[in-house]
Tab-separated table of C-alpha atoms in Angstrom:
chain	number	residue	atom	x	y	z
H	9	MET	CA	0.157	0.113	-0.225
H	10	MET	CA	2.826	2.591	0.781
H	11	ASP	CA	4.510	1.650	-2.710
H	12	LEU	CA	1.047	2.829	-4.331
H	13	ILE	CA	0.754	5.784	-2.970
H	14	GLY	CA	4.680	6.638	-3.047
H	15	GLU	CA	4.303	5.886	-6.790
H	16	LEU	CA	0.648	8.345	-6.822
H	17	PHE	CA	3.025	10.901	-5.022
H	18	LYS	CA	5.746	11.275	-7.388
H	19	GLY	CA	3.073	11.303	-10.489
H	20	LEU	CA	0.863	13.883	-9.110
H	21	LEU	CA	4.492	15.900	-8.161
H	22	LYS	CA	5.711	15.571	-11.820
H	23	ILE	CA	1.918	16.613	-12.969
H	24	VAL	CA	2.471	19.509	-10.270
H	25	VAL	CA	5.993	20.494	-12.473
H	26	ILE	CA	4.893	20.274	-15.394
H	27	ILE	CA	1.572	22.523	-14.768
H	28	PHE	CA	4.409	24.809	-12.837
H	29	VAL	CA	6.897	24.813	-16.431
H	30	ILE	CA	3.913	25.583	-19.297
H	31	VAL	CA	2.665	28.120	-16.828
H	32	LEU	CA	6.098	29.864	-16.345
H	33	ILE	CA	6.678	29.587	-20.475
H	34	LEU	CA	3.219	31.090	-20.961
H	35	SER	CA	4.159	33.879	-18.641
H	36	LEU	CA	7.081	34.254	-19.977
H	37	LEU	CA	6.104	34.675	-23.627
H	38	LYS	CA	3.352	36.821	-22.319
H	39	LEU	CA	5.664	39.137	-21.172
H	40	LYS	CA	7.633	39.074	-24.695
H	41	PHE	CA	4.654	38.818	-26.921
H	42	PRO	CA	2.411	40.964	-25.277
H	43	GLY	CA	0.178	41.572	-28.494
H	44	LEU	CA	0.295	39.427	-31.859
H	45	PRO	CA	2.026	35.820	-31.747
H	46	GLY	CA	5.619	36.164	-33.508
H	47	PHE	CA	6.261	39.618	-33.373
H	48	LYS	CA	8.365	41.496	-30.733
H	49	MET	CA	6.262	44.087	-29.126
H	50	ASP	CA	8.625	44.567	-26.042
H	51	ILE	CA	10.531	47.526	-28.062
H	52	LEU	CA	8.327	49.349	-26.666
H	53	LYS	CA	9.279	48.666	-23.104
H	54	ASN	CA	12.195	50.098	-20.695
H	55	LYS	CA	13.768	48.376	-17.866
H	56	GLU	CA	11.163	50.123	-15.859
H	57	GLY	CA	8.096	48.525	-17.622
H	58	GLU	CA	7.156	52.253	-18.353
H	59	VAL	CA	6.585	52.802	-22.487
H	60	THR	CA	9.043	54.526	-24.289
H	61	THR	CA	9.110	57.619	-26.682
H	62	VAL	CA	7.668	56.421	-30.332
H	63	THR	CA	9.610	56.978	-33.124
H	64	GLU	CA	9.604	55.940	-36.610
H	65	SER	CA	12.473	52.707	-35.777
H	66	SER	CA	10.327	51.296	-32.979
H	67	ILE	CA	7.408	51.125	-35.464
H	68	ARG	CA	9.186	49.376	-38.423
H	69	GLU	CA	10.683	47.158	-35.820
H	70	VAL	CA	7.033	45.556	-36.475
H	71	PHE	CA	7.445	45.203	-39.870
H	72	GLU	CA	10.712	42.522	-39.818
H	73	ILE	CA	9.545	40.932	-43.217
H	74	SER	CA	11.356	42.710	-46.988
H	75	GLU	CA	8.150	41.454	-48.752
H	76	LEU	CA	4.908	40.619	-47.827
H	77	GLN	CA	2.565	38.671	-50.460
H	78	THR	CA	-0.237	39.591	-50.159
H	79	ALA	CA	-2.735	38.232	-53.134
H	80	SER	CA	-1.726	34.859	-55.610
H	81	PHE	CA	-3.497	33.904	-58.682
H	82	ILE	CA	-3.304	30.420	-60.615
H	83	TYR	CA	-3.933	31.049	-64.224
H	84	ASN	CA	-4.585	28.769	-66.958
H	85	SER	CA	-3.579	29.940	-70.485
H	86	ILE	CA	-2.687	29.545	-74.278
H	87	VAL	CA	0.340	30.625	-76.100
H	88	GLN	CA	0.528	30.730	-79.843
H	89	VAL	CA	4.124	29.963	-81.248
H	90	ASN	CA	4.924	31.226	-84.577
H	91	THR	CA	8.011	30.638	-87.031
H	92	ASP	CA	10.423	33.182	-86.757
H	93	ASP	CA	9.040	35.386	-89.559
H	94	ASP	CA	5.883	34.722	-87.633
H	95	LYS	CA	4.107	33.266	-91.283
H	96	LYS	CA	3.688	30.416	-90.014
H	97	VAL	CA	2.487	28.669	-86.275
H	98	LYS	CA	4.225	25.861	-85.601
H	99	TYR	CA	2.398	24.708	-82.053
H	100	TYR	CA	0.012	25.869	-79.496
H	101	VAL	CA	1.080	24.992	-75.810
H	102	SER	CA	-1.266	25.261	-73.008
H	103	TYR	CA	0.314	25.785	-69.463
H	104	LYS	CA	-0.745	26.225	-66.069
H	105	GLY	CA	0.982	29.532	-63.862
H	106	THR	CA	1.238	30.768	-60.262
H	107	VAL	CA	1.341	35.322	-59.818
H	108	VAL	CA	1.994	36.248	-57.042
H	109	ALA	CA	1.774	40.318	-56.232
H	110	GLY	CA	2.597	42.181	-52.936
H	111	ILE	CA	4.476	44.899	-51.086
H	112	ASP	CA	7.939	46.138	-50.081
H	113	PHE	CA	7.941	46.719	-46.520
H	114	ASN	CA	11.312	48.857	-46.805
H	115	ALA	CA	9.363	51.240	-48.714
H	116	ILE	CA	6.616	51.874	-46.322
H	117	GLY	CA	6.131	55.229	-45.033
H	118	ILE	CA	6.009	56.271	-41.562
H	119	ASP	CA	5.246	59.461	-39.829
H	120	VAL	CA	4.986	60.388	-36.327
H	121	ASN	CA	3.011	63.055	-35.185
H	122	ASP	CA	3.750	63.397	-31.116
H	123	GLU	CA	1.512	66.814	-31.029
H	124	GLU	CA	-1.716	65.273	-32.815
H	125	LYS	CA	-1.035	61.802	-31.422
H	126	LYS	CA	-1.088	60.755	-35.149
H	127	ILE	CA	0.939	57.676	-36.776
H	128	THR	CA	0.855	58.070	-40.514
H	129	ILE	CA	1.781	55.021	-42.513
H	130	THR	CA	1.866	54.649	-46.444
H	131	LEU	CA	1.985	52.208	-47.947
H	132	PRO	CA	4.095	51.779	-51.432
H	133	ASP	CA	2.665	50.375	-54.789
H	134	VAL	CA	1.794	46.905	-55.217
H	135	THR	CA	3.915	45.089	-57.085
H	136	ILE	CA	4.028	41.434	-59.038
H	137	GLN	CA	6.565	39.814	-56.675
H	138	ASP	CA	6.883	36.549	-58.740
H	139	THR	CA	5.393	34.856	-61.888
H	140	LEU	CA	6.165	30.900	-62.171
H	141	VAL	CA	4.938	28.851	-65.117
H	142	ASP	CA	4.296	24.841	-63.835
H	143	SER	CA	6.914	23.099	-66.357
H	144	THR	CA	4.994	19.751	-65.812
H	145	SER	CA	1.556	21.282	-66.854
H	146	LEU	CA	3.101	22.205	-70.396
H	147	GLU	CA	1.077	20.679	-73.456
H	148	TYR	CA	1.401	21.005	-76.981
H	149	ILE	CA	-0.344	20.871	-80.114
H	150	PHE	CA	1.625	20.781	-83.157
H	151	GLY	CA	1.082	22.226	-86.755
H	152	ASP	CA	3.702	20.512	-87.992
H	153	LYS	CA	5.557	17.614	-86.385
H	154	LYS	CA	8.404	18.414	-87.197
H	155	TYR	CA	8.458	21.022	-84.695
H	156	ASN	CA	8.119	18.898	-81.975
H	157	ASN	CA	11.994	18.303	-81.259
H	158	GLU	CA	14.502	18.566	-79.085
H	159	THR	CA	14.314	22.268	-78.419
H	160	VAL	CA	10.540	22.494	-78.572
H	161	VAL	CA	10.347	22.087	-74.638
H	162	ALA	CA	12.738	24.910	-73.613
H	163	GLU	CA	11.388	27.254	-76.608
H	164	SER	CA	7.770	27.304	-75.014
H	165	TYR	CA	8.938	27.271	-71.463
H	166	THR	CA	10.467	30.414	-72.190
H	167	LYS	CA	7.337	31.546	-74.256
H	168	CYS	CA	4.872	30.894	-71.222
H	169	GLN	CA	6.850	32.486	-68.781
H	170	GLU	CA	6.864	35.581	-71.324
H	171	ASP	CA	3.135	34.878	-71.688
H	172	LEU	CA	2.513	34.878	-67.845
H	173	LYS	CA	4.384	38.118	-66.970
H	174	GLN	CA	3.225	40.041	-69.539
H	175	LYS	CA	-0.700	39.283	-68.257
H	176	ALA	CA	0.180	39.572	-64.562
H	177	GLU	CA	1.147	43.498	-65.333
H	178	ASN	CA	-1.902	44.137	-67.041
H	179	GLU	CA	-4.294	42.444	-64.686
H	180	SER	CA	-5.714	44.494	-62.356
H	181	GLU	CA	-7.931	42.289	-60.581
H	182	ILE	CA	-5.015	40.768	-58.380
H	183	LYS	CA	-3.464	44.027	-57.600
H	184	ARG	CA	-6.368	45.284	-56.364
H	185	LEU	CA	-6.509	42.368	-54.238
H	186	ALA	CA	-3.122	42.517	-52.801
H	187	LYS	CA	-3.529	46.480	-52.395
H	188	ASP	CA	-6.548	45.552	-50.155
H	189	ASN	CA	-4.654	42.537	-48.486
H	190	ALA	CA	-1.970	44.778	-47.804
H	191	LYS	CA	-3.781	46.964	-45.969
H	192	ASN	CA	-5.521	44.510	-43.838
H	193	ILE	CA	-2.426	42.800	-42.796
H	194	VAL	CA	-0.523	46.431	-41.920
H	195	GLU	CA	-3.622	46.772	-39.507
H	196	GLY	CA	-3.533	43.691	-38.047
H	197	LEU	CA	0.142	44.126	-37.081
H	198	MET	CA	-0.335	47.604	-36.098
H	199	THR	CA	-3.541	47.141	-34.169
H	200	PRO	CA	-2.238	45.184	-31.421
H	201	TRP	CA	0.976	47.593	-31.147
H	202	SER	CA	-1.272	51.086	-30.496
H	203	ASN	CA	-3.348	49.026	-28.084
H	204	HIS	CA	0.184	48.384	-26.505
H	205	MET	CA	0.516	52.302	-26.318
H	206	ASN	CA	-2.652	52.329	-24.415
H	207	GLY	CA	-4.638	53.564	-27.371
H	208	ASP	CA	-2.631	57.220	-27.069
H	209	TYR	CA	-2.108	57.016	-30.556
H	210	THR	CA	-4.454	56.809	-33.723
H	211	VAL	CA	-3.041	55.086	-36.637
H	212	GLU	CA	-3.778	56.138	-40.636
H	213	ILE	CA	-2.933	53.674	-43.503
H	214	ILE	CA	-2.382	55.427	-46.653
H	215	GLN	CA	-2.098	53.331	-50.048
H	216	GLY	CA	-0.380	53.816	-53.051
H	217	GLU	CA	-1.755	52.869	-56.439
């Protein structure tokens, strides 16, 4: 009986220790990240725990990503490949590609007005950050079988990449979506930061084109 009680006591002790460790870790994380998990919010406090002066550099610490992908589209398209003199169709090639758009965080403008207690965040224009054709998705229709040779894969992939890049640059919908998402993400980053400042500062976000 004593052995059984001893084992139960050891088991309970282990549980208590585990709970204590979990609580300690959560407490440390709470101190480290009082706002959004994964972002360093402790930059706002000094050694005595008092809020420090708001500066552009302290705000920029919130944005630790150089580029932010805010929209991604999948394209299915067909490219017509002609002979060098454009007098004859060599083949048609269909492909699937991905277009990614976003903003450059290094280009974000930050203005701090201490008198009005206002922070203005100016977002840069949305840019196409990446265009990638899935090489395994290429399918062909040849006007003449002689064009189905060892050079067709490299040539068709290049043509598809050019086509996808051109379509992406002229695609207004993906840029509109990326712009809206960029604003929402920046607001999501700045809201806990602003709340941590006890609401003393208001934040205005201005978008580029």
